Amino acid sequence: MSLPRKSALITGASRGIGKAIAQAFAEAGYDLYLTCIKSETLLRAYCRELSEKYEINAFCFCGDIGDYETVCTLFQQIPRLDVLINNAGISHIGLLSDMTPAEWHSIMSTNLDACFYTCKLAIPLMVREKSGRIINISSIWGNVGASMEAAYSASKGAVNSLTKALAKELAPSNICVNAISCGVIDTDMNRCFSEEEMQALIDEIPADRLGRTDEVAALALQLAGAPAYMTGQILTIDGGFL
């Protein structure tokens, strides 16, 4: 009797880093649960593409992952789970003093609360199998903070702390929890910068370029297959920036 294919839940998978991670895991033979908040048509088409190309099952879910009831509805469709990748995230650039409470809560809801919700519901599935991998997509600004991105930095710093604490909590259950701290990756999130601003940023990166989404995806796939003794780590991929 053949074993079931491994499965992975990837949030925020309709574009950017999440989309690249989905392809890497599909190519590795994982069944996928992919989420987005608005781009349902695009994500459904992508699920069909991955299913046909790699002969896996890819399921699409559209909803606000920062809402607990929505995440509960998602997990009603997931009977077992090997890998959880918390990738969904949004940014906000501006002075903290100009930020509204609604904008603050939106950042925290998507970047931090969603991690709590998905972890809370994924853990029982993984404990049942005495195995699991949780990978949180973080940022270098969670390590050192960024001017004009205080809320985003705070949310990612919290994700890093959650990663370390949860790793200790789940280690006895053979569940590994790690995070990938991304530098400046070539995604839509960075389209807000002008060409001059982006070039100035690249000039500060020793690798002399932006990171690619497929590079982050490759690291995520490596983490999913890393030894079980590797847990509670914040792995930085930033071209030597920090």
Coordinates of C-alpha atoms in Angstrom, one line a residue:
M1 CA 0.0 0.0 0.0
S2 CA 1.5 3.3 -1.1
L3 CA 1.9 6.2 1.3
P4 CA -0.2 9.3 0.7
R5 CA 1.7 12.2 -0.9
K6 CA 2.9 14.8 1.5
S7 CA 0.8 18.0 1.8
A8 CA 1.6 21.6 2.3
L9 CA -0.5 24.7 3.1
I10 CA 0.9 27.9 1.6
T11 CA -0.8 31.2 2.4
G12 CA -0.6 34.1 0.1
A13 CA 0.2 31.9 -2.9
S14 CA -1.3 33.9 -5.8
R15 CA 1.9 35.9 -6.5
G16 CA 5.5 36.6 -5.4
I17 CA 7.2 34.4 -2.9
G18 CA 4.2 32.3 -2.2
K19 CA 3.6 31.5 -5.8
A20 CA 7.3 30.5 -6.2
I21 CA 7.1 28.3 -3.1
A22 CA 4.0 26.6 -4.5
Q23 CA 5.8 25.7 -7.7
A24 CA 8.8 24.3 -5.8
F25 CA 6.7 22.1 -3.6
A26 CA 4.5 20.9 -6.5
E27 CA 7.6 20.0 -8.4
A28 CA 8.8 18.0 -5.3
G29 CA 5.5 16.1 -5.4
Y30 CA 3.5 17.7 -2.6
D31 CA -0.3 18.1 -2.6
L32 CA -1.0 21.7 -2.1
Y33 CA -3.6 24.0 -0.3
L34 CA -3.1 27.5 -1.6
T35 CA -4.7 30.6 -0.3
C36 CA -5.2 34.2 -1.5
I37 CA -7.4 37.1 -0.3
K38 CA -8.5 38.6 -3.7
S39 CA -7.0 36.9 -6.7
E40 CA -9.2 33.8 -6.8
T41 CA -9.4 33.5 -10.6
L42 CA -5.6 33.7 -10.9
L43 CA -5.0 31.3 -8.1
R44 CA -7.6 28.7 -9.4
A45 CA -5.8 28.9 -12.8
Y46 CA -2.5 28.4 -11.1
C47 CA -3.8 25.4 -9.2
R48 CA -5.0 23.8 -12.4
E49 CA -1.6 24.5 -14.0
L50 CA 0.4 22.9 -11.1
S51 CA -2.0 19.9 -10.9
E52 CA -1.6 19.1 -14.6
K53 CA 2.1 19.8 -14.9
Y54 CA 3.2 17.9 -11.8
E55 CA 0.4 15.4 -11.4
I56 CA -0.4 16.5 -7.8
N57 CA -3.6 17.8 -6.2
A58 CA -3.7 21.6 -5.7
F59 CA -6.7 23.2 -3.9
C60 CA -7.6 26.9 -4.0
F61 CA -9.0 28.8 -1.0
C62 CA -9.9 32.5 -1.2
G63 CA -10.5 34.4 2.1
D64 CA -8.9 36.7 4.7
I65 CA -6.4 34.5 6.5
G66 CA -6.3 37.2 9.2
D67 CA -9.8 36.2 10.2
Y68 CA -10.1 33.2 12.6
E69 CA -13.5 31.9 11.3
T70 CA -12.2 32.0 7.8
V71 CA -9.1 30.0 8.8
C72 CA -11.4 27.5 10.5
T73 CA -13.4 27.1 7.3
L74 CA -10.1 26.5 5.4
F75 CA -8.9 23.8 7.8
Q76 CA -12.3 21.9 7.5
Q77 CA -11.0 21.0 4.1
I78 CA -7.6 19.7 5.3
P79 CA -7.6 16.2 6.7
R80 CA -3.8 16.0 7.2
L81 CA -0.9 18.4 6.8
D82 CA 2.9 17.9 6.7
V83 CA 4.1 21.4 6.0
L84 CA 2.6 24.8 6.9
I85 CA 4.1 27.9 5.2
N86 CA 2.9 31.2 6.6
N87 CA 3.7 33.5 3.7
A88 CA 0.8 35.9 3.5
G89 CA 1.9 39.4 4.3
I90 CA 1.4 43.1 3.6
S91 CA 3.5 46.2 4.2
H92 CA 2.9 49.8 5.1
I93 CA 5.4 52.6 4.4
G94 CA 5.0 55.9 6.2
L95 CA 5.6 57.6 9.5
L96 CA 4.1 55.8 12.6
S97 CA 2.6 59.1 13.7
D98 CA 0.6 59.3 10.5
M99 CA -0.6 55.7 10.7
T100 CA -4.2 55.0 11.6
P101 CA -5.2 52.4 14.1
A102 CA -7.0 50.6 11.3
E103 CA -3.8 50.4 9.2
W104 CA -1.9 49.1 12.2
H105 CA -4.4 46.4 13.0
S106 CA -4.5 45.4 9.3
I107 CA -0.8 44.8 9.3
M108 CA -0.9 42.8 12.5
S109 CA -3.9 40.8 11.4
T110 CA -2.4 39.7 8.1
N111 CA 1.3 39.3 9.2
L112 CA 0.9 38.0 12.8
D113 CA -2.6 37.0 13.7
A114 CA -2.8 34.8 10.6
C115 CA 0.3 32.9 11.8
F116 CA -1.4 32.2 15.2
Y117 CA -4.6 31.0 13.6
T118 CA -2.9 28.6 11.1
C119 CA -0.5 27.3 13.6
K120 CA -3.2 26.7 16.2
L121 CA -5.2 24.6 13.7
A122 CA -2.3 22.9 12.0
I123 CA -0.7 21.7 15.3
P124 CA -3.3 19.0 16.1
L125 CA -3.0 17.5 12.6
M126 CA 0.8 17.4 13.0
V127 CA 0.7 16.1 16.6
R128 CA -1.5 13.3 15.4
E129 CA 1.2 12.2 13.0
K130 CA 4.1 13.0 15.4
S131 CA 5.7 14.9 12.6
G132 CA 5.4 18.3 10.9
R133 CA 7.2 21.4 9.6
I134 CA 6.1 25.0 10.2
I135 CA 7.9 27.6 8.1
N136 CA 7.2 31.3 8.7
I137 CA 8.2 33.8 6.0
S138 CA 9.7 36.8 7.8
S139 CA 11.9 39.8 7.0
I140 CA 15.3 41.2 7.9
W141 CA 13.3 44.2 9.2
G142 CA 12.0 41.9 11.9
N143 CA 15.6 41.5 13.0
V144 CA 16.8 45.1 12.9
G145 CA 13.8 47.3 12.2
A146 CA 13.3 49.7 9.3
S147 CA 12.5 53.4 9.4
M148 CA 9.1 54.2 7.8
E149 CA 8.1 50.6 8.3
A150 CA 7.6 50.4 12.0
A151 CA 4.4 48.4 12.0
Y152 CA 5.8 45.9 9.4
S153 CA 9.0 45.6 11.4
A154 CA 7.1 45.0 14.6
S155 CA 4.9 42.3 13.0
K156 CA 7.9 40.4 11.6
G157 CA 9.8 40.8 14.8
A158 CA 6.9 39.1 16.5
V159 CA 6.8 36.4 13.9
N160 CA 10.5 35.7 14.7
S161 CA 9.8 35.5 18.4
L162 CA 6.7 33.3 17.8
T163 CA 8.9 31.0 15.7
K164 CA 11.5 30.5 18.4
A165 CA 9.0 30.1 21.2
L166 CA 6.8 27.7 19.3
A167 CA 9.8 25.6 18.3
K168 CA 10.5 24.9 21.9
E169 CA 6.9 24.1 22.6
L170 CA 6.6 21.6 19.7
A171 CA 10.0 20.0 19.7
P172 CA 8.8 17.1 21.9
S173 CA 6.2 16.3 19.3
N174 CA 8.8 16.2 16.5
I175 CA 7.4 19.3 14.9
C176 CA 10.0 21.8 13.6
V177 CA 9.3 25.5 13.5
N178 CA 11.7 27.8 11.6
A179 CA 11.5 31.1 9.8
I180 CA 13.1 32.6 6.6
S181 CA 14.1 36.2 7.1
C182 CA 14.0 37.7 3.6
G183 CA 16.1 40.6 2.4
V184 CA 14.9 42.7 -0.6
I185 CA 13.2 40.2 -2.9
D186 CA 12.0 41.2 -6.4
T187 CA 8.2 41.1 -5.7
D188 CA 5.2 43.4 -6.2
M189 CA 5.6 44.5 -2.6
N190 CA 8.6 46.6 -3.6
R191 CA 7.0 48.2 -6.6
C192 CA 6.3 51.2 -4.4
F193 CA 9.9 52.3 -4.7
S194 CA 11.0 54.6 -7.5
E195 CA 13.7 53.4 -9.9
E196 CA 16.2 55.7 -8.2
E197 CA 15.2 54.5 -4.7
M198 CA 15.5 50.9 -5.8
Q199 CA 18.9 51.4 -7.4
A200 CA 20.2 53.1 -4.2
L201 CA 19.0 50.1 -2.2
I202 CA 20.7 47.6 -4.6
D203 CA 23.9 49.6 -4.3
E204 CA 23.9 48.7 -0.5
I205 CA 23.5 44.9 -1.2
P206 CA 26.8 43.1 -1.6
A207 CA 25.3 40.7 -4.1
D208 CA 24.5 43.8 -6.2
R209 CA 21.0 42.6 -7.0
L210 CA 17.6 41.9 -5.6
G211 CA 16.8 38.4 -4.4
R212 CA 14.7 36.1 -6.5
T213 CA 11.5 34.4 -5.4
D214 CA 12.7 31.1 -6.6
E215 CA 15.7 31.4 -4.2
V216 CA 13.4 31.8 -1.2
A217 CA 11.3 28.9 -2.5
A218 CA 14.4 26.7 -2.7
L219 CA 15.3 27.5 0.9
A220 CA 11.8 26.8 2.0
L221 CA 11.9 23.4 0.3
Q222 CA 15.2 22.6 2.0
L223 CA 13.8 23.5 5.4
A224 CA 10.8 21.2 4.8
G225 CA 13.3 18.3 4.4
A226 CA 15.9 19.4 7.0
P227 CA 16.9 17.2 9.9
A228 CA 14.3 17.2 12.8
Y229 CA 17.0 18.6 15.1
M230 CA 17.0 21.9 13.2
T231 CA 14.3 24.0 14.8
G232 CA 13.8 27.5 16.2
Q233 CA 16.0 29.0 13.6
I234 CA 15.7 32.3 11.7
L235 CA 17.5 31.8 8.4
T236 CA 18.4 35.0 6.6
I237 CA 18.6 35.2 2.8
D238 CA 19.6 38.8 1.9
G239 CA 22.6 38.8 -0.4
G240 CA 24.8 39.9 2.4
F241 CA 22.8 43.1 3.0
L242 CA 22.8 42.9 6.8

